[in-house]
mmCIF file of C-alpha atoms and ligand atoms in Angstrom:
data_model
loop_
_atom_site.group_PDB
_atom_site.id
_atom_site.type_symbol
_atom_site.label_atom_id
_atom_site.label_comp_id
_atom_site.label_asym_id
_atom_site.label_seq_id
_atom_site.Cartn_x
_atom_site.Cartn_y
_atom_site.Cartn_z
ATOM 1 C CA MET I 119 0.000 0.000 0.000
ATOM 2 C CA VAL I 120 1.458 3.367 -1.056
ATOM 3 C CA PRO I 121 0.635 6.659 0.757
ATOM 4 C CA GLU I 122 -1.711 8.811 -1.316
ATOM 5 C CA HIS I 123 -0.452 12.062 0.232
ATOM 6 C CA ARG I 124 2.964 13.691 0.628
ATOM 7 C CA TYR I 125 4.223 13.920 4.200
ATOM 8 C CA GLY I 126 6.645 16.177 6.021
ATOM 9 C CA VAL I 127 8.084 14.206 8.902
ATOM 10 C CA VAL I 128 9.284 16.165 11.921
ATOM 11 C CA VAL I 129 11.793 14.238 14.049
ATOM 12 C CA PRO I 130 12.536 15.643 17.524
ATOM 13 C CA VAL I 131 16.100 14.848 18.570
ATOM 14 C CA LYS I 132 17.127 15.552 22.133
ATOM 15 C CA PRO I 133 20.852 16.463 22.197
ATOM 16 C CA PRO I 134 22.766 13.189 22.750
ATOM 17 C CA ALA I 135 24.614 14.796 25.664
ATOM 18 C CA PHE I 136 21.358 14.484 27.655
ATOM 19 C CA ALA I 137 19.355 11.883 25.743
ATOM 20 C CA LYS I 138 18.479 8.282 26.534
ATOM 21 C CA SER I 139 19.177 8.519 30.251
ATOM 22 C CA ARG I 140 17.765 5.022 30.752
ATOM 23 C CA LEU I 141 20.762 3.694 28.775
ATOM 24 C CA GLY I 142 23.130 5.381 31.240
ATOM 25 C CA GLY I 143 24.073 2.032 32.781
ATOM 26 C CA LEU I 144 25.905 1.186 29.539
ATOM 27 C CA GLY I 145 28.360 4.006 30.222
ATOM 28 C CA ASP I 146 28.072 7.651 29.363
ATOM 29 C CA ARG I 147 30.040 7.505 26.142
ATOM 30 C CA THR I 148 28.099 4.508 24.817
ATOM 31 C CA ARG I 149 24.789 6.133 25.777
ATOM 32 C CA ARG I 150 25.667 9.261 23.818
ATOM 33 C CA THR I 151 26.971 7.365 20.788
ATOM 34 C CA LEU I 152 23.853 5.190 20.729
ATOM 35 C CA ALA I 153 21.473 8.162 21.049
ATOM 36 C CA GLN I 154 23.166 9.828 18.103
ATOM 37 C CA ALA I 155 23.166 6.639 16.020
ATOM 38 C CA PHE I 156 19.464 6.025 16.739
ATOM 39 C CA ALA I 157 18.619 9.494 15.410
ATOM 40 C CA LEU I 158 20.747 9.107 12.276
ATOM 41 C CA ASP I 159 19.347 5.641 11.462
ATOM 42 C CA THR I 160 15.775 6.799 12.115
ATOM 43 C CA VAL I 161 16.171 9.836 9.866
ATOM 44 C CA ALA I 162 17.884 7.791 7.128
ATOM 45 C CA ALA I 163 14.946 5.364 7.090
ATOM 46 C CA ALA I 164 12.411 8.204 7.009
ATOM 47 C CA LEU I 165 14.248 9.852 4.100
ATOM 48 C CA ALA I 166 14.037 6.570 2.160
ATOM 49 C CA THR I 167 10.279 6.213 2.736
ATOM 50 C CA GLU I 168 7.789 6.392 -0.099
ATOM 51 C CA GLY I 169 5.385 9.259 0.567
ATOM 52 C CA VAL I 170 7.874 11.225 2.653
ATOM 53 C CA ALA I 171 8.812 14.421 0.831
ATOM 54 C CA THR I 172 10.715 16.133 3.641
ATOM 55 C CA VAL I 173 12.294 15.148 6.932
ATOM 56 C CA LEU I 174 12.738 18.034 9.338
ATOM 57 C CA ALA I 175 14.870 17.227 12.381
ATOM 58 C CA VAL I 176 14.504 19.438 15.440
ATOM 59 C CA THR I 177 17.588 19.556 17.600
ATOM 60 C CA ASP I 178 19.762 21.957 19.560
ATOM 61 C CA ASP I 179 22.880 19.842 18.931
ATOM 62 C CA HIS I 180 24.672 21.625 16.098
ATOM 63 C CA LEU I 181 27.186 18.848 15.376
ATOM 64 C CA LEU I 182 24.451 16.241 15.035
ATOM 65 C CA ALA I 183 22.448 18.789 13.024
ATOM 66 C CA ALA I 184 25.263 18.882 10.455
ATOM 67 C CA GLU I 185 25.301 15.078 10.190
ATOM 68 C CA LEU I 186 21.524 14.966 9.796
ATOM 69 C CA ALA I 187 21.708 17.614 7.076
ATOM 70 C CA GLU I 188 24.365 15.572 5.287
ATOM 71 C CA LEU I 189 21.894 12.687 5.111
ATOM 72 C CA GLY I 190 19.395 14.999 3.421
ATOM 73 C CA ALA I 191 17.269 16.186 6.340
ATOM 74 C CA GLN I 192 16.317 19.782 6.966
ATOM 75 C CA VAL I 193 17.149 20.909 10.500
ATOM 76 C CA LEU I 194 15.769 23.461 12.951
ATOM 77 C CA PRO I 195 16.691 24.225 16.556
ATOM 78 C CA ASP I 196 14.163 23.653 19.346
ATOM 79 C CA ALA I 197 11.710 26.527 19.732
ATOM 80 C CA THR I 198 11.760 26.205 23.514
ATOM 81 C CA THR I 199 14.072 24.245 25.769
ATOM 82 C CA ASP I 200 11.479 22.562 27.948
ATOM 83 C CA ASP I 201 8.457 21.749 25.810
ATOM 84 C CA MET I 202 9.044 19.318 23.025
ATOM 85 C CA ASN I 203 5.406 19.416 21.856
ATOM 86 C CA THR I 204 5.601 23.177 21.334
ATOM 87 C CA SER I 205 8.829 22.668 19.402
ATOM 88 C CA LEU I 206 7.088 20.086 17.222
ATOM 89 C CA VAL I 207 4.239 22.479 16.407
ATOM 90 C CA GLN I 208 6.679 25.296 15.606
ATOM 91 C CA ALA I 209 8.601 22.955 13.317
ATOM 92 C CA ALA I 210 5.383 21.861 11.583
ATOM 93 C CA VAL I 211 4.470 25.522 11.003
ATOM 94 C CA GLU I 212 7.824 26.014 9.291
ATOM 95 C CA LEU I 213 7.441 22.766 7.341
ATOM 96 C CA VAL I 214 4.101 23.860 5.907
ATOM 97 C CA ARG I 215 5.398 27.390 5.287
ATOM 98 C CA ARG I 216 8.072 25.823 3.065
ATOM 99 C CA ASP I 217 5.605 23.485 1.302
ATOM 100 C CA ALA I 218 1.889 24.014 1.924
ATOM 101 C CA ALA I 219 0.958 20.657 0.359
ATOM 102 C CA LEU I 220 2.691 18.600 3.025
ATOM 103 C CA ARG I 221 0.784 16.712 5.699
ATOM 104 C CA PRO I 222 2.648 16.981 9.016
ATOM 105 C CA ALA I 223 3.813 13.934 10.926
ATOM 106 C CA ALA I 224 5.987 13.529 14.009
ATOM 107 C CA LEU I 225 8.317 10.552 14.346
ATOM 108 C CA CYS I 226 10.391 9.696 17.415
ATOM 109 C CA ALA I 227 14.152 9.599 16.882
ATOM 110 C CA ASP I 228 14.758 6.422 18.858
ATOM 111 C CA LEU I 229 13.719 3.856 16.253
ATOM 112 C CA PRO I 230 17.064 2.352 15.169
ATOM 113 C CA ALA I 231 15.458 -0.687 13.521
ATOM 114 C CA LEU I 232 12.989 1.388 11.475
ATOM 115 C CA ARG I 233 12.337 0.131 7.954
ATOM 116 C CA ALA I 234 11.100 2.471 5.245
ATOM 117 C CA ASP I 235 8.452 0.036 4.007
ATOM 118 C CA GLU I 236 6.861 -0.091 7.470
ATOM 119 C CA LEU I 237 6.727 3.693 7.804
ATOM 120 C CA SER I 238 5.250 3.912 4.327
ATOM 121 C CA ARG I 239 2.543 1.365 5.224
ATOM 122 C CA ALA I 240 1.623 3.284 8.356
ATOM 123 C CA LEU I 241 1.432 6.578 6.448
ATOM 124 C CA ALA I 242 -0.848 4.915 3.898
ATOM 125 C CA CYS I 243 -3.224 4.125 6.789
ATOM 126 C CA ALA I 244 -3.139 7.733 8.010
ATOM 127 C CA ALA I 245 -4.919 9.175 5.007
ATOM 128 C CA GLY I 246 -8.153 10.195 6.756
ATOM 129 C CA ASP I 247 -9.189 13.645 7.928
ATOM 130 C CA GLU I 248 -8.427 13.034 11.604
ATOM 131 C CA MET I 249 -5.164 12.851 13.526
ATOM 132 C CA SER I 250 -3.857 9.291 13.783
ATOM 133 C CA PHE I 251 -0.943 7.578 15.476
ATOM 134 C CA VAL I 252 1.041 4.383 15.981
ATOM 135 C CA ALA I 253 1.670 3.265 19.571
ATOM 136 C CA ASP I 254 5.071 2.097 20.734
ATOM 137 C CA ALA I 255 5.817 -1.599 21.288
ATOM 138 C CA ASP I 256 4.757 -1.389 24.953
ATOM 139 C CA GLY I 257 1.396 0.112 23.980
ATOM 140 C CA ILE I 258 1.960 3.085 26.306
ATOM 141 C CA GLY I 259 3.778 5.673 24.225
ATOM 142 C CA THR I 260 3.611 6.904 20.635
ATOM 143 C CA THR I 261 6.182 6.570 17.871
ATOM 144 C CA LEU I 262 4.348 8.203 14.939
ATOM 145 C CA LEU I 263 1.665 10.903 14.926
ATOM 146 C CA VAL I 264 0.133 12.082 11.646
ATOM 147 C CA ALA I 265 -2.282 14.933 10.937
ATOM 148 C CA PRO I 266 -4.209 15.863 7.796
ATOM 149 C CA ASP I 267 -3.134 19.498 8.157
ATOM 150 C CA LEU I 268 -1.423 21.944 10.481
ATOM 151 C CA ALA I 269 -4.621 22.897 12.323
ATOM 152 C CA ARG I 270 -5.182 19.299 13.370
ATOM 153 C CA PHE I 271 -1.537 18.599 14.311
ATOM 154 C CA ARG I 272 -1.701 18.488 18.123
ATOM 155 C CA PRO I 273 1.219 16.417 19.429
ATOM 156 C CA SER I 274 1.103 15.327 23.039
ATOM 157 C CA PHE I 275 4.237 13.239 23.404
ATOM 158 C CA GLY I 276 5.430 12.335 26.885
ATOM 159 C CA ALA I 277 4.623 9.705 29.512
ATOM 160 C CA GLY I 278 1.479 7.778 28.534
ATOM 161 C CA SER I 279 1.131 9.553 25.203
ATOM 162 C CA ARG I 280 -0.981 6.796 23.599
ATOM 163 C CA GLU I 281 -3.772 7.614 26.053
ATOM 164 C CA MET I 282 -3.196 11.356 25.582
ATOM 165 C CA HIS I 283 -3.526 11.050 21.806
ATOM 166 C CA LEU I 284 -6.679 8.927 22.139
ATOM 167 C CA ASP I 285 -8.128 11.553 24.488
ATOM 168 C CA LEU I 286 -7.453 14.186 21.819
ATOM 169 C CA GLY I 287 -9.594 12.168 19.421
ATOM 170 C CA ALA I 288 -6.748 10.691 17.423
ATOM 171 C CA ARG I 289 -7.310 7.326 15.740
ATOM 172 C CA GLU I 290 -4.897 4.531 16.581
ATOM 173 C CA ILE I 291 -3.397 2.840 13.539
ATOM 174 C CA VAL I 292 -3.238 -0.826 14.463
ATOM 175 C CA LEU I 293 -1.045 -2.888 12.147
ATOM 176 C CA ASP I 294 0.570 -6.199 12.941
ATOM 177 C CA ASP I 295 3.369 -5.828 10.392
ATOM 178 C CA VAL I 296 5.167 -2.680 11.574
ATOM 179 C CA PRO I 297 7.359 -3.997 14.440
ATOM 180 C CA THR I 298 10.328 -1.755 13.625
ATOM 181 C CA LEU I 299 8.149 1.378 13.621
ATOM 182 C CA ARG I 300 6.863 0.486 17.086
ATOM 183 C CA ARG I 301 10.250 -0.530 18.528
ATOM 184 C CA ASP I 302 11.434 2.569 20.348
ATOM 185 C CA VAL I 303 14.552 2.084 22.440
ATOM 186 C CA ASP I 304 14.531 3.464 25.965
ATOM 187 C CA THR I 305 16.215 0.658 27.926
ATOM 188 C CA PRO I 306 18.907 -2.005 27.370
ATOM 189 C CA ALA I 307 16.104 -4.606 26.991
ATOM 190 C CA ASP I 308 14.556 -2.460 24.222
ATOM 191 C CA LEU I 309 17.956 -2.329 22.514
ATOM 192 C CA ALA I 310 18.191 -6.127 22.620
ATOM 193 C CA ALA I 311 14.720 -6.323 21.038
ATOM 194 C CA ALA I 312 15.769 -3.862 18.315
ATOM 195 C CA LEU I 313 18.904 -5.925 17.615
ATOM 196 C CA GLU I 314 16.647 -8.960 17.099
ATOM 197 C CA LEU I 315 14.640 -7.040 14.483
ATOM 198 C CA GLY I 316 17.799 -5.817 12.714
ATOM 199 C CA ILE I 317 19.173 -2.340 13.288
ATOM 200 C CA GLY I 318 20.527 0.390 11.049
ATOM 201 C CA PRO I 319 24.245 0.576 10.223
ATOM 202 C CA ARG I 320 25.132 3.454 12.556
ATOM 203 C CA THR I 321 23.475 1.789 15.529
ATOM 204 C CA ALA I 322 25.142 -1.512 14.609
ATOM 205 C CA ARG I 323 28.531 0.221 14.793
ATOM 206 C CA ALA I 324 27.665 1.984 18.049
ATOM 207 C CA ALA I 325 26.354 -1.222 19.623
ATOM 208 C CA ALA I 326 29.352 -3.308 18.553
ATOM 209 C CA VAL I 327 31.181 -2.404 21.785
ATOM 210 C CA LEU I 328 28.417 -4.166 23.727
ATOM 211 C CA LEU I 329 28.608 -7.514 21.902
HETATM 212 N N1 GTP W 410 14.155 18.279 20.068
HETATM 213 C C1 GTP W 410 13.845 17.662 21.212
HETATM 214 N N2 GTP W 410 13.535 16.357 21.199
HETATM 215 C C2 GTP W 410 13.234 15.752 22.360
HETATM 216 C C3 GTP W 410 13.228 16.429 23.589
HETATM 217 N N3 GTP W 410 12.889 15.554 24.574
HETATM 218 C C4 GTP W 410 12.698 14.366 23.968
HETATM 219 N N4 GTP W 410 12.924 14.480 22.635
HETATM 220 C C5 GTP W 410 12.780 13.438 21.617
HETATM 221 O O1 GTP W 410 11.500 12.853 21.780
HETATM 222 C C6 GTP W 410 11.523 11.466 21.487
HETATM 223 C C7 GTP W 410 10.997 10.652 22.657
HETATM 224 O O2 GTP W 410 11.759 10.967 23.804
HETATM 225 P P1 GTP W 410 12.247 9.886 24.850
HETATM 226 O O3 GTP W 410 12.003 8.494 24.361
HETATM 227 O O4 GTP W 410 11.691 10.229 26.192
HETATM 228 O O5 GTP W 410 13.815 10.113 24.789
HETATM 229 P P2 GTP W 410 14.822 10.707 25.857
HETATM 230 O O6 GTP W 410 14.241 11.898 26.552
HETATM 231 O O7 GTP W 410 16.110 10.884 25.143
HETATM 232 O O8 GTP W 410 14.990 9.448 26.833
HETATM 233 P P3 GTP W 410 15.035 9.346 28.425
HETATM 234 O O9 GTP W 410 16.153 10.206 28.926
HETATM 235 O O10 GTP W 410 15.315 7.885 28.667
HETATM 236 O O11 GTP W 410 13.673 9.773 28.895
HETATM 237 C C8 GTP W 410 12.950 11.166 21.100
HETATM 238 O O12 GTP W 410 13.011 11.278 19.708
HETATM 239 C C9 GTP W 410 13.745 12.283 21.748
HETATM 240 O O13 GTP W 410 14.961 12.551 21.092
HETATM 241 C C10 GTP W 410 13.563 17.822 23.586
HETATM 242 O O14 GTP W 410 13.565 18.505 24.610
HETATM 243 N N5 GTP W 410 13.860 18.381 22.367
HETATM 244 C C1 PEP W 411 7.978 10.669 24.632
HETATM 245 C C2 PEP W 411 7.606 9.425 24.447
HETATM 246 O O1 PEP W 411 8.513 8.422 24.559
HETATM 247 P P1 PEP W 411 8.804 7.508 25.847
HETATM 248 O O2 PEP W 411 7.490 7.291 26.526
HETATM 249 O O3 PEP W 411 9.381 6.308 25.209
HETATM 250 O O4 PEP W 411 9.779 8.279 26.690
HETATM 251 C C3 PEP W 411 6.230 9.054 24.000
HETATM 252 O O5 PEP W 411 6.000 7.851 23.768
HETATM 253 O O6 PEP W 411 5.376 9.948 23.898
#
């Protein structure tokens, strides 16, 4: 199934210096390297996805921003330092200012196993006129949120975001063949599960020290 619309995918990327605190037990250097690799592999997969016209990464890390731009992503800094959902909306405003035909989507940056065909399938199921989303593998968070237009793009990422998005009236996209899209990595056990699915090349290099 191919998406019938063109999407602009906003990817929020917390600076690796602070990101993925629940991987801190692996050592600070490994945590940082993994966080960075997750973001690069996620963005690379999104850029390769049918139906995705633009990937806009939002990060305050200027070195990672340069690497993301080299892959082909557009990059913006966070609009505020303490409210990622506001930053996502600001980024979507800019996305649509640059190309009014794009439908906005938000994709978490911690999906190192993400496959382009799975993201494309999920986007194809997001074609309606309501906000829709894909829950994370635990069924508690959200990995992808899609809106038909800017006015209906109301991200509410954070603890328990699946419930928050349902409360906002968003439709859950339930697919049994998108395991890599749902596999966010917060903990070492999540990383092991992602390795089982098959991870992107940057994460494979970063994780090699653990094997
Ligand atoms: N740009 C930006 N992205 C953020 C921010 N906070 C979280 N994110 C991103 O939002 C997504 C989901 O965040 P989490 O899974 O909680 O990631 P995290 O905050 O690095 O992980 P923990 O420290 O373990 O909570 C990931 O893509 C993060 O990079 C922020 O303040 N700014
Ligand atoms: C921010 C989120 O990620 P997590 O719950 O994995 O921290 C979310 O799922 O909305």
